[in-house]
Tab-separated table of C-alpha atoms and ligand atoms in Angstrom:
chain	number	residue	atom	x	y	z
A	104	UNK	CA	-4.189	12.986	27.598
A	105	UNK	CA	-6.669	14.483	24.545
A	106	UNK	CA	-9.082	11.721	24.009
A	107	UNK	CA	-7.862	11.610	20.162
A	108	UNK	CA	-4.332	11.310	21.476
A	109	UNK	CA	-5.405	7.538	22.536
A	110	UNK	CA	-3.014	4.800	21.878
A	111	UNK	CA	-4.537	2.390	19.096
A	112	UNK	CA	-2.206	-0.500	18.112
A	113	UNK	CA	-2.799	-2.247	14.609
A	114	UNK	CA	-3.693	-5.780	14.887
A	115	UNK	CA	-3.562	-8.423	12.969
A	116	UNK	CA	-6.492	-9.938	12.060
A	117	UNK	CA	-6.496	-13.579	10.918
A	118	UNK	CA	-9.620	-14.698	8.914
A	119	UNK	CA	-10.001	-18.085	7.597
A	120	UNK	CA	-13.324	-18.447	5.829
A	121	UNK	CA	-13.918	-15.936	2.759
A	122	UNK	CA	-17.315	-14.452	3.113
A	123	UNK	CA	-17.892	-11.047	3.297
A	124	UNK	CA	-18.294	-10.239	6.353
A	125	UNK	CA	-18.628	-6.461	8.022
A	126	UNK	CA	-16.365	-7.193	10.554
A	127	UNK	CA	-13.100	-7.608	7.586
A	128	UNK	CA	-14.238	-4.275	6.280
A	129	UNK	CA	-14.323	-2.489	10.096
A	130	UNK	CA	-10.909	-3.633	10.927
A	131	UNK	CA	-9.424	-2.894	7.729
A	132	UNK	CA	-10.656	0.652	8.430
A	133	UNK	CA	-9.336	0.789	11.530
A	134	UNK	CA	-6.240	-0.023	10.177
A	135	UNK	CA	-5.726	-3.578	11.169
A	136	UNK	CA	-3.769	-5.906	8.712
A	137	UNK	CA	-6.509	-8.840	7.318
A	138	UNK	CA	-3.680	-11.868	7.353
A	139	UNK	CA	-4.376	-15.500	5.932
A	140	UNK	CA	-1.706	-17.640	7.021
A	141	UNK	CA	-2.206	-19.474	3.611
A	142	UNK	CA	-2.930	-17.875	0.154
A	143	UNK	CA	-6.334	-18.721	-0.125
A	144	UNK	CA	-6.047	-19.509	-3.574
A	145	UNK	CA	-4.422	-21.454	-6.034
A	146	UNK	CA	-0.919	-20.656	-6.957
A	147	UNK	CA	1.469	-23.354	-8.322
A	148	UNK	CA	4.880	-23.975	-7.567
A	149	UNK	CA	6.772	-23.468	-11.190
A	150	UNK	CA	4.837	-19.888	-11.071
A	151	UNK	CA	6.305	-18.687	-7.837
A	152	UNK	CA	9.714	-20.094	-9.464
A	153	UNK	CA	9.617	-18.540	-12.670
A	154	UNK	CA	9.169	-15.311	-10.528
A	155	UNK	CA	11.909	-16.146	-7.864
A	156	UNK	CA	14.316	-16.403	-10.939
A	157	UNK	CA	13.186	-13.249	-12.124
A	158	UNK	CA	15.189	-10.173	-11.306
A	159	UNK	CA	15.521	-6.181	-11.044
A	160	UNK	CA	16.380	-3.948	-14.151
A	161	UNK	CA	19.664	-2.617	-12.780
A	162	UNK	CA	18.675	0.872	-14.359
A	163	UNK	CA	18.200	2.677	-10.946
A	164	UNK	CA	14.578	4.015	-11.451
A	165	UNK	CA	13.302	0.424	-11.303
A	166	UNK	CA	12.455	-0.356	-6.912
A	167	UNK	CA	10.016	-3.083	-8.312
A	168	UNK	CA	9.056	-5.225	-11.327
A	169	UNK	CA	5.618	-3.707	-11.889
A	170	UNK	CA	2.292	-4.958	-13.359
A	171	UNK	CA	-0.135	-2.893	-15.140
A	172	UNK	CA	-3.463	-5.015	-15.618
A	173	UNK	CA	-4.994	-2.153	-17.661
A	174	UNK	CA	-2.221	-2.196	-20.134
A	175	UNK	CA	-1.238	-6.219	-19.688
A	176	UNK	CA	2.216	-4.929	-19.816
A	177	UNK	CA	4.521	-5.509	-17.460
A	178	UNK	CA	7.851	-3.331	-16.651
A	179	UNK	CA	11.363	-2.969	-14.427
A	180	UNK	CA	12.476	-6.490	-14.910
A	181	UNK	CA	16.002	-7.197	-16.343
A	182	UNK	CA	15.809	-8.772	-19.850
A	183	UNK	CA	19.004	-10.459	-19.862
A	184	UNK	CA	17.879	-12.523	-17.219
A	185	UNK	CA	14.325	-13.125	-18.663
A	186	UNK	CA	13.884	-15.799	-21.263
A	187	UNK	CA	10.779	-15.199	-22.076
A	188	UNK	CA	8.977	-12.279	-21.221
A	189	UNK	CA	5.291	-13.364	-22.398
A	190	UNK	CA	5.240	-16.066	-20.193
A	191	UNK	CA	6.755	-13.921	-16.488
A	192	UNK	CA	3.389	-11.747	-18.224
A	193	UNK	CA	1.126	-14.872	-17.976
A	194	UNK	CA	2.213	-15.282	-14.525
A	195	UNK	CA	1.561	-11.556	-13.135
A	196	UNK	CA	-1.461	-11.216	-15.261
A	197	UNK	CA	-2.803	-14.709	-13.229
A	198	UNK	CA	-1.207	-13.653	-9.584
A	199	UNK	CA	-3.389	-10.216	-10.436
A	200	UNK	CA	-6.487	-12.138	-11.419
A	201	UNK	CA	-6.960	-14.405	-8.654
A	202	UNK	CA	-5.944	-11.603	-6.394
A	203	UNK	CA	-8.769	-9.853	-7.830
A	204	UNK	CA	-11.409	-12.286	-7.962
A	205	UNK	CA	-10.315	-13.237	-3.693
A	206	UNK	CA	-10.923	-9.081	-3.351
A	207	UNK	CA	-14.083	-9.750	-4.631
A	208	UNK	CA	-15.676	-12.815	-2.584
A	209	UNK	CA	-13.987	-10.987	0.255
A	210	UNK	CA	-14.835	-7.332	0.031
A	211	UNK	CA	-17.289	-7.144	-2.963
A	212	UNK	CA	-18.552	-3.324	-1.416
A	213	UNK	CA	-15.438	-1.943	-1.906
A	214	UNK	CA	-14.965	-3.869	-5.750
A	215	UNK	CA	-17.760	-2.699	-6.839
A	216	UNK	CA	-16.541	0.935	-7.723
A	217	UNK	CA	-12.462	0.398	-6.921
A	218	UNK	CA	-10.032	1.659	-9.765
A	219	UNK	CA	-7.605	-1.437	-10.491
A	220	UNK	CA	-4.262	-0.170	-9.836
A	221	UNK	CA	-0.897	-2.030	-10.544
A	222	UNK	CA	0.202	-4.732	-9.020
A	223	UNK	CA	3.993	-6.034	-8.359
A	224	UNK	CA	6.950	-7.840	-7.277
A	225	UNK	CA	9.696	-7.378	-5.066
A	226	UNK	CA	12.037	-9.506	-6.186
A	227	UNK	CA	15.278	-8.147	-3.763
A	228	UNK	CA	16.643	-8.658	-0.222
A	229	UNK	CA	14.603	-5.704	1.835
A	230	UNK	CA	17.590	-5.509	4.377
A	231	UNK	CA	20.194	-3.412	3.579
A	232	UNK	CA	18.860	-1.830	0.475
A	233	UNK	CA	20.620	1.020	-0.555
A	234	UNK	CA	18.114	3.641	-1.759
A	235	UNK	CA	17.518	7.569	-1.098
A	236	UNK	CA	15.725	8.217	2.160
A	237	UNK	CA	12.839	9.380	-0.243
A	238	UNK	CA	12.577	5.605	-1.419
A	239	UNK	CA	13.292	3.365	1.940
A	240	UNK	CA	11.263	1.386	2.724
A	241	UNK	CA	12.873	0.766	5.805
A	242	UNK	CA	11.306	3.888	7.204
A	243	UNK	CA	8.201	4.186	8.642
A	244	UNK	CA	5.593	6.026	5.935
A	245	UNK	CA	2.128	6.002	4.637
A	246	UNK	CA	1.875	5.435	0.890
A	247	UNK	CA	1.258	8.218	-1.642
A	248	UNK	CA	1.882	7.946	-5.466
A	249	UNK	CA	3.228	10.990	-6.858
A	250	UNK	CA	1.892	9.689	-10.202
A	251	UNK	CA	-0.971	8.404	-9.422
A	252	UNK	CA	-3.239	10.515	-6.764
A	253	UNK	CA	-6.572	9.199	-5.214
A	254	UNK	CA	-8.407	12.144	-5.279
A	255	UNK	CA	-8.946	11.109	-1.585
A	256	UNK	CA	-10.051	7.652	-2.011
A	257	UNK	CA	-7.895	4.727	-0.059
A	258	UNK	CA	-5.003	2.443	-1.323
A	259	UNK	CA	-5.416	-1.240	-0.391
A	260	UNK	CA	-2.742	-3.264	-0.390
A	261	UNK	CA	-2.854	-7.240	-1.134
A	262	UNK	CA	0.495	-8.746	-0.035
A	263	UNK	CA	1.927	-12.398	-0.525
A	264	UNK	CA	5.078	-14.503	0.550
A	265	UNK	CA	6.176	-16.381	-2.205
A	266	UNK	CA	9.606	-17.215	0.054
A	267	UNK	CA	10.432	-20.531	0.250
A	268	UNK	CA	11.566	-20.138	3.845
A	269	UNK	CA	12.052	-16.464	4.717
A	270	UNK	CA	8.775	-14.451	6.451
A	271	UNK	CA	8.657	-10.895	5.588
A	272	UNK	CA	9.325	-8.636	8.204
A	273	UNK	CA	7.547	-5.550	8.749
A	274	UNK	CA	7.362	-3.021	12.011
A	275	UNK	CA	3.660	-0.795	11.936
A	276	UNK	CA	2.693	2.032	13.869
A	277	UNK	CA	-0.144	4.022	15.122
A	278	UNK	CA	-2.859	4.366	12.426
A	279	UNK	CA	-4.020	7.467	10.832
A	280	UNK	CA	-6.514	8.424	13.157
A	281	UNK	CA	-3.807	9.019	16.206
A	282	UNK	CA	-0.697	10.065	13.811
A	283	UNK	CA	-2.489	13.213	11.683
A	284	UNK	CA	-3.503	15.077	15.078
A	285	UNK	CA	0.327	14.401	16.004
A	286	UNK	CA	1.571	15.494	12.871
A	287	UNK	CA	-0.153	16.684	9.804
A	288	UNK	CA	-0.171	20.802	11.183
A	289	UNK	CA	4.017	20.348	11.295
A	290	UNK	CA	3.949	18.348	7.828
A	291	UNK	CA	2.113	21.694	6.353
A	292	UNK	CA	-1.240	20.675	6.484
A	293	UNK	CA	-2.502	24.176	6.954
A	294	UNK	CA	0.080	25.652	4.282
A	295	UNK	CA	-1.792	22.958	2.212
A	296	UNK	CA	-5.458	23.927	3.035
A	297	UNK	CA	-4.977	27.639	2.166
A	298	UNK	CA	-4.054	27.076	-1.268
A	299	UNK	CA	-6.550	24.600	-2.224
A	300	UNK	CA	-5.385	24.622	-5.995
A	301	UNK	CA	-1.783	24.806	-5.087
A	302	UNK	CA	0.996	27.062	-5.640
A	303	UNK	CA	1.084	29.394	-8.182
A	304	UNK	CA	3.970	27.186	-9.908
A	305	UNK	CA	2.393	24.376	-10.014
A	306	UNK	CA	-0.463	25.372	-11.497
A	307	UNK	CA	1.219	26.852	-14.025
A	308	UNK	CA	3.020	23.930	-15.224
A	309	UNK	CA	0.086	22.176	-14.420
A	310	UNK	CA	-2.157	24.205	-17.149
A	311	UNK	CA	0.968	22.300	-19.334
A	312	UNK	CA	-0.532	19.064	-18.408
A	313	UNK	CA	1.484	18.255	-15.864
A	314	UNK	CA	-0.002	15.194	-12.599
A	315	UNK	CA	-0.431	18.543	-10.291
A	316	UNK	CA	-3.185	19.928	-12.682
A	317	UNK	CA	-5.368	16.455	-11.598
A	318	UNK	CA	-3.614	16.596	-8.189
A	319	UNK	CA	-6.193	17.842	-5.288
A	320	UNK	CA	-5.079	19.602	-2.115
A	321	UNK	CA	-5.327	15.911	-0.466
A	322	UNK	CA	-2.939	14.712	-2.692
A	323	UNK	CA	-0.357	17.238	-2.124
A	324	UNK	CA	-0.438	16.832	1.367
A	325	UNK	CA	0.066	12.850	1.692
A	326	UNK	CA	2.985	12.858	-0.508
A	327	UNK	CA	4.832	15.602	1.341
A	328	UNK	CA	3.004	13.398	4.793
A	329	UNK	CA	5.116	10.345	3.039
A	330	UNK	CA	8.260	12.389	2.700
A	331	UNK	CA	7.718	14.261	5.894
A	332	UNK	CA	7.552	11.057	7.865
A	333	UNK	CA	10.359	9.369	6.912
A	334	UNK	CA	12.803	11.985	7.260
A	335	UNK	CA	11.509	12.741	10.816
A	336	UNK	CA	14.310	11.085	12.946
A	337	UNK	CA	12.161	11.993	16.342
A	338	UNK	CA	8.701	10.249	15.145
A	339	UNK	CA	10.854	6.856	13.354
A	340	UNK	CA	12.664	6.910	17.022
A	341	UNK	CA	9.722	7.749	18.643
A	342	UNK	CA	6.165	6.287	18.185
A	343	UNK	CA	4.981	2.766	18.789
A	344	UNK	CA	5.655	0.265	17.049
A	345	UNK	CA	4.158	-3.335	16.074
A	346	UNK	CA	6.379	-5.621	14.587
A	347	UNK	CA	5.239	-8.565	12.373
A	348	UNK	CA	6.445	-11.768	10.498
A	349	UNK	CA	4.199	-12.719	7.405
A	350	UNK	CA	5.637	-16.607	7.086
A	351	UNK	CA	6.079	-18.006	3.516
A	352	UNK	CA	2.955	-18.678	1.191
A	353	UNK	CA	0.967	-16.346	3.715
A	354	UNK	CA	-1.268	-13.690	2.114
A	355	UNK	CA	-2.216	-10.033	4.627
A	356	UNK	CA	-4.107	-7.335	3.472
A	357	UNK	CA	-4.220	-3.370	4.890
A	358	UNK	CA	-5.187	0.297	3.727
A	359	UNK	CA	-1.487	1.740	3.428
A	360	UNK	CA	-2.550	5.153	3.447
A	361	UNK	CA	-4.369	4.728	7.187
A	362	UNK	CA	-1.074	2.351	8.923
A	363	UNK	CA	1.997	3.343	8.942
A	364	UNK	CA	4.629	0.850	7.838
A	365	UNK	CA	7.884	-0.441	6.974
A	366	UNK	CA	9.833	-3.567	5.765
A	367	UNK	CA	12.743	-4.335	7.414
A	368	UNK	CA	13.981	-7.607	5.642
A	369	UNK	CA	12.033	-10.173	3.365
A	370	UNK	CA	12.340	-11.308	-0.374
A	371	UNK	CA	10.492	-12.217	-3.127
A	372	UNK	CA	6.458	-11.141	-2.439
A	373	UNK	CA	3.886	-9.801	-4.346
A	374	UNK	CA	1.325	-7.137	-4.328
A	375	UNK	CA	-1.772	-5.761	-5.874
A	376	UNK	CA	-3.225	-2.549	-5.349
A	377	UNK	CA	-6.504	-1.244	-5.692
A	378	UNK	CA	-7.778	2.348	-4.580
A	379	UNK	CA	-11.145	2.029	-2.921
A	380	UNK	CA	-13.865	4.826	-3.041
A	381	UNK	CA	-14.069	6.613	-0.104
A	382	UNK	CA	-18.138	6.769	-0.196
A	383	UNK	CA	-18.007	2.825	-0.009
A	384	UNK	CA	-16.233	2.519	3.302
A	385	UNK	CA	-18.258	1.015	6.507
A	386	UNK	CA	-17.537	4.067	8.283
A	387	UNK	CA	-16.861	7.305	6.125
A	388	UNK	CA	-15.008	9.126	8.603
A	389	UNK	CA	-12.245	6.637	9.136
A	390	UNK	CA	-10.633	7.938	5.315
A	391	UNK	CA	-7.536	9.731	6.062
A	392	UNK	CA	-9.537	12.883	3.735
A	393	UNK	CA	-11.902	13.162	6.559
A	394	UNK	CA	-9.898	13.162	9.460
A	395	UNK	CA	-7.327	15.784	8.054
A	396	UNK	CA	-10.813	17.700	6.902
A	397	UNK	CA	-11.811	17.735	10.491
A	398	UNK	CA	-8.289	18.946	11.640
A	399	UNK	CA	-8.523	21.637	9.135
A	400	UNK	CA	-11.765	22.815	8.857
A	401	UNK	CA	-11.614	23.239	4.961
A	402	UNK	CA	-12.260	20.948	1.972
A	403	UNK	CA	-9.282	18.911	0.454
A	404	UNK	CA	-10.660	17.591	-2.751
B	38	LIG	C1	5.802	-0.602	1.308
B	38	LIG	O1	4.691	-0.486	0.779
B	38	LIG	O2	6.270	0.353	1.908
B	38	LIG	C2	6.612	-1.882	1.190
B	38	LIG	C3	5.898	-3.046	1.675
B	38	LIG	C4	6.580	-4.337	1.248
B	38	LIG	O3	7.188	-4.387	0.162
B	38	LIG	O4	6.497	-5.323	1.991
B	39	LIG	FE1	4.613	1.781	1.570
């Protein structure tokens, strides 16, 4: 077997002190999943109620009930069921603080220069959700945002439980460095690296100020890697997979665009993202830019 066809399976790493330490920032890289088996910071009771009682706008666009710190605003929740809206806003605006501010004791390299992105919460029964293949979660994927591209910088994800007795169940596979020599040359990697500023549509509609004008080469690829993953029956049948239960009030942390994942059942949890700088990682060449750079030979952003 290749030596970069070697197995690597994602671990979970359980930490329970909050320095920062270079070991967190390694096996986040690696794509291991940082876990706390308690959310390591303070988050009362009536909060996680108010956002138990809290759900979905049934207008179909809506998967989550998203938080935009930048903005304060907060969108996809259903008003009839919302009393008062300022005060669900008081409660993301404080679960996206404290997340924050734990980021920051924990991984202060990485907060230094990270962009804040939104953070959320995923107020429905995972199991049995009935969404396009495009938008399972169910399926194994690594995240893009079609909105929202890195440029080739990383998406951290900060998870928690807020289930009174339910874990959150997810299955993981392989991380980036072992699935992009699989896969990224039959997902159209090299289709992607020949037209470094895209199609010839795109960048006309992108000259209209369309996302694909800001969207780099990198970008393009990981969101048709996300698509491409997930409606590949052979690799969800096929590669190895790690299955894990995050227990009420526990807290995990992983890059999303290195580990594969999926959630097969679980309710009510809550996220924050942020998208970490590439040029503050422990070990550059662990980005998902730099590995599909060395596969192709060319530049991506
Ligand atoms: C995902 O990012 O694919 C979903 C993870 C989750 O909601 O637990
Ligand atoms: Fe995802």
């Amino acid at each position: 077997m290749p030596a970069e066809f070697k197995m690597e399976a994602v671990e979970l790493v359980t930490i329970s002190d909050i320095q920062p330490r270079e070991e967190n920032y390694l096996a986040l890289e690696r794509g291991n999943i940082l876990y706390f088996p308690r959310t390591p910071f303070a988050f009362p009771e009536e909060e996680r109620e108010l956002l138990r009682s809290t759900g979905l706008s049934s207008s179909s666009h809506h998967k989550n009930i998203a938080y935009r710190p930048a903005e304060d605003k907060v969108t996809g929740f259903d008003p009839a069921a919302v009393s008062d809206p300022e005060k669900l806003r008081d409660v993301m605006r404080t679960y996206s603080e404290r997340a924050l501010a734990f980021l920051w004791k924990l991984l202060p390299r990485y907060m230094e220069t990270a962009r804040i992105d939104f953070a959320s919460f995923r107020p429905q029964e995972e199991e049995g959700r009935d969404l396009a293949t495009k938008k399972r979660n169910d399926l194994l994927h690594v995240d893009a945002f079609p909105t929202r591209p890195t440029g080739g910088d990383m998406i951290l994800r900060f998870f928690t439980n807020i289930h009174q007795t339910k874990p959150r169940v997810w299955t993981t596979s392989d991380p980036f460095s072992v699935l992009a020599p699989r896969y990224a040359s039959a997902a159209g990697l090299g289709e992607v690296a020949s037209h470094p500023k895209g199609s010839l549509g795109a960048r006309v509609l992108g000259a209209f100020g369309g996302v694909d004008a800001k969207r780099s080469a990198y970008d393009r690829f990981m969101l048709g890697f996300h698509d491409y993953l997930k409606f590949n029956g052979e690799y969800q049948e096929s590669c190895a997979k790690y299955r894990f239960e995050f227990p009420p009030d526990s807290t995990w942390m992983v890059f999303t665009d290195v580990v594969p994942h999926s959630v097969l059942s679980g309710r009510y949890a809550l996220e924050q993202t942020v998208i970490v700088r590439r040029d503050t990682l422990a070990r550059r060449e662990n980005a998902p830019i730099e590995i599909l750079q060395g596969l192709c030979g060319r530049q991506l952003a």
